[in-house]
Amino acid sequence: MTGGDNRSVRARARARHRALSRAYGHLDGLELLRVMIEDEFPGRIALVSSFGAEAAVLLDLVAQVNPATPVVFLDTGKLFPETLAYRRRLTAHLGLTNLHTIQPDVQELAGRDSDGSLWRRNPNSCCYLRKVLPLERALAGFEAWISGRKRFHGANRSGIETIEAVDGRIKVDPLAQWSREDVEMAFVTRNLPRHPLVDEGYLSIGCQPCTTRIGSEADLRAGRWEGSEKTECGIHKAGWSGA
Ligand code: SF4
């Protein structure tokens, strides 16, 4: 795609974002998902899920709208075995029928992370290789995607909107305004299975080398890339190149 094509795709997404915000900016949760999946982007929207500590809530809402909605799962090759088991259990529990498990490109891995230690030397490059590039490829056929970020996660998530235009695509965060208590309530009222590592003190769960127990709910994302200034893997940063 040329630079001019890119600019026009981004301009179209921004115009669409303005129209969607005017029409649906007052909605969230199930109501917002329903209009996005059924009316605005039928067959052209995907949920991207980590199958982490809070993921069941959004997956459950999407399944209530349509269990055949595409769900993209990034298997970085560095995940906890418990996450892979939880993905199988939750997918079956919710009756999801369209799971896309996406992995990093084998040749790119061989060229840039042949011994699997890039996360230690350069975590931004590792996230770019194992998450950002695979997600870009996975979303190529979609006009919009859904993520589970919430404002109470803090840092650069504290001001997110429920509908945004990012890198030429519409991004929907139906739970942006939900509180920690709202999430907990959904687990209880919907009787949702918990990620097995939550009981062990992991409250935000990503790749095994970059996730630590925090054992308190003071800052949910404090257990990610502990000891570094990194707070996001890159899939939520517009135009991020992993530099
Ligand atoms: S979270 Fe860690 S292991 Fe996973 S892709 Fe990023 S740097 Fe690599």
Coordinates of C-alpha atoms in Angstrom, one line a residue, residues 59-237:
L59 CA -15.6 -13.0 25.7
D60 CA -18.9 -13.8 27.4
L61 CA -20.5 -10.6 26.2
V62 CA -19.4 -11.3 22.6
A63 CA -20.6 -14.8 22.8
Q64 CA -24.0 -13.5 23.9
V65 CA -24.2 -11.4 20.7
N66 CA -22.8 -14.1 18.4
P67 CA -20.6 -17.0 19.4
A68 CA -19.3 -17.2 15.8
T69 CA -17.6 -13.7 16.1
P70 CA -13.9 -14.1 15.2
V71 CA -11.7 -14.2 18.3
V72 CA -8.0 -13.6 17.7
F73 CA -5.6 -15.1 20.2
L74 CA -1.9 -14.3 20.0
D75 CA 0.1 -17.3 21.0
T76 CA 3.5 -15.7 21.4
G77 CA 5.2 -19.0 22.2
K78 CA 6.0 -17.6 25.7
L79 CA 2.6 -18.0 27.4
F80 CA 1.9 -19.8 30.6
P81 CA 0.6 -23.4 30.0
E82 CA -2.2 -22.4 32.2
T83 CA -3.3 -19.7 29.8
L84 CA -3.4 -22.3 26.9
A85 CA -5.5 -24.6 29.0
Y86 CA -7.8 -21.8 30.1
R87 CA -8.3 -20.8 26.4
R88 CA -9.5 -24.3 25.7
R89 CA -11.8 -24.4 28.7
L90 CA -13.3 -21.0 28.2
T91 CA -13.8 -21.4 24.5
A92 CA -15.8 -24.6 25.2
H93 CA -17.7 -23.1 28.2
L94 CA -18.9 -20.1 26.2
G95 CA -19.5 -22.0 22.9
L96 CA -17.2 -19.8 20.9
T97 CA -16.9 -21.3 17.4
N98 CA -14.4 -19.0 15.5
L99 CA -11.1 -18.9 17.4
H100 CA -8.1 -17.8 15.4
T101 CA -4.8 -18.8 17.2
I102 CA -2.1 -16.6 15.7
Q103 CA 1.6 -17.3 16.1
P104 CA 4.8 -15.4 15.2
D105 CA 6.3 -16.0 11.8
V106 CA 8.8 -18.9 12.1
Q107 CA 11.4 -17.3 9.8
E108 CA 11.2 -13.9 11.5
L109 CA 11.7 -15.8 14.8
A110 CA 14.7 -17.7 13.5
G111 CA 16.3 -14.5 12.2
R112 CA 15.8 -12.2 15.2
D113 CA 15.1 -14.4 18.2
S114 CA 16.8 -17.8 17.4
D115 CA 17.5 -18.6 21.1
G116 CA 14.2 -17.2 22.5
S117 CA 16.0 -14.7 24.7
L118 CA 15.0 -11.5 22.9
W119 CA 12.6 -10.7 25.7
R120 CA 15.5 -10.3 28.0
R121 CA 17.7 -8.2 25.7
N122 CA 15.1 -6.0 24.0
P123 CA 11.5 -6.6 25.2
N124 CA 10.1 -4.0 22.7
S125 CA 11.5 -5.8 19.8
C126 CA 10.3 -9.1 21.2
C127 CA 6.7 -7.7 21.6
Y128 CA 6.9 -6.4 18.1
L129 CA 8.0 -9.7 16.7
R130 CA 5.7 -11.9 18.7
K131 CA 2.6 -9.7 19.1
V132 CA 2.5 -6.6 16.9
L133 CA 3.4 -8.1 13.5
P134 CA 1.3 -11.2 14.0
L135 CA -1.7 -9.1 15.0
E136 CA -1.3 -6.8 12.0
R137 CA -1.4 -9.9 9.7
A138 CA -4.4 -11.3 11.6
L139 CA -6.4 -8.1 11.4
A140 CA -5.7 -7.6 7.7
G141 CA -9.2 -8.6 6.6
F142 CA -11.1 -6.7 9.3
E143 CA -12.3 -3.1 9.5
A144 CA -12.7 -3.0 13.2
W145 CA -11.5 -4.9 16.3
I146 CA -12.6 -5.2 19.9
S147 CA -10.2 -5.1 22.9
G148 CA -10.7 -5.4 26.7
R149 CA -8.8 -2.4 28.0
K150 CA -10.3 -0.5 30.9
R151 CA -9.6 3.0 32.3
F152 CA -9.1 1.6 35.8
H153 CA -5.9 -0.1 34.5
G154 CA -4.4 3.3 34.8
A155 CA -1.3 4.8 33.0
N156 CA -2.1 5.5 29.3
R157 CA -5.4 3.6 29.6
S158 CA -7.0 6.0 32.0
G159 CA -8.4 8.2 29.2
I160 CA -9.4 5.6 26.6
E161 CA -12.7 6.0 24.7
T162 CA -15.1 3.2 23.9
I163 CA -14.7 3.9 20.2
E164 CA -11.4 5.1 18.6
A165 CA -9.8 5.2 15.1
V166 CA -6.3 3.7 15.3
D167 CA -4.0 3.0 12.3
G168 CA -6.8 3.0 9.8
R169 CA -9.1 0.8 11.8
I170 CA -12.0 1.2 14.3
K171 CA -11.1 0.0 17.7
V172 CA -13.8 -0.7 20.2
D173 CA -13.3 -1.0 24.0
P174 CA -16.8 -1.8 25.3
L175 CA -15.5 -2.1 28.9
A176 CA -13.5 1.1 29.0
Q177 CA -15.7 2.7 31.6
W178 CA -16.3 -0.4 33.7
S179 CA -14.9 -0.5 37.2
R180 CA -13.0 -3.3 38.9
E181 CA -16.2 -4.0 40.8
D182 CA -18.2 -4.2 37.5
V183 CA -15.8 -6.8 36.2
E184 CA -16.0 -8.8 39.4
M185 CA -19.8 -8.6 39.4
A186 CA -19.9 -10.0 35.8
F187 CA -17.7 -13.0 36.9
V188 CA -20.1 -13.8 39.7
T189 CA -23.5 -13.2 38.0
R190 CA -22.4 -15.0 34.8
N191 CA -20.7 -17.8 36.8
L192 CA -17.6 -17.4 34.6
P193 CA -14.5 -19.7 35.1
R194 CA -11.4 -17.9 36.4
H195 CA -7.9 -18.1 35.0
P196 CA -6.2 -20.6 37.2
L197 CA -3.3 -18.2 38.0
V198 CA -5.5 -15.5 39.5
D199 CA -5.6 -17.5 42.7
E200 CA -1.8 -17.6 42.8
G201 CA -1.6 -13.8 42.8
Y202 CA -1.3 -13.1 39.1
L203 CA -3.8 -10.3 38.4
S204 CA -2.7 -9.3 34.9
I205 CA -1.4 -12.2 32.9
G206 CA 0.7 -12.0 29.7
C207 CA 3.8 -13.9 28.7
Q208 CA 5.5 -16.0 31.3
P209 CA 8.9 -14.3 31.3
C210 CA 7.4 -10.8 31.6
T211 CA 4.6 -11.5 34.2
T212 CA 5.1 -11.5 38.0
R213 CA 2.8 -12.1 40.9
I214 CA 1.6 -8.9 42.6
G215 CA -0.7 -10.3 45.2
S216 CA -2.5 -7.1 45.7
E217 CA -5.0 -5.2 43.7
A218 CA -3.3 -1.8 44.1
D219 CA -2.1 -1.6 40.5
L220 CA -3.3 -4.5 38.3
R221 CA -0.7 -4.0 35.7
A222 CA 2.3 -3.7 38.1
G223 CA 3.0 -7.3 37.4
R224 CA 3.8 -6.8 33.7
W225 CA 7.4 -6.0 32.8
E226 CA 8.2 -5.5 36.5
G227 CA 11.2 -3.2 37.1
S228 CA 11.0 -1.5 33.6
E229 CA 9.2 1.5 32.3
K230 CA 7.4 -0.6 29.7
T231 CA 3.6 -0.7 30.3
E232 CA 2.2 -1.9 27.0
C233 CA 3.2 -4.6 24.6
G234 CA 2.7 -2.4 21.6
I235 CA -0.5 -3.7 20.1
H236 CA -2.3 -0.7 21.7
K237 CA 0.2 1.9 20.5

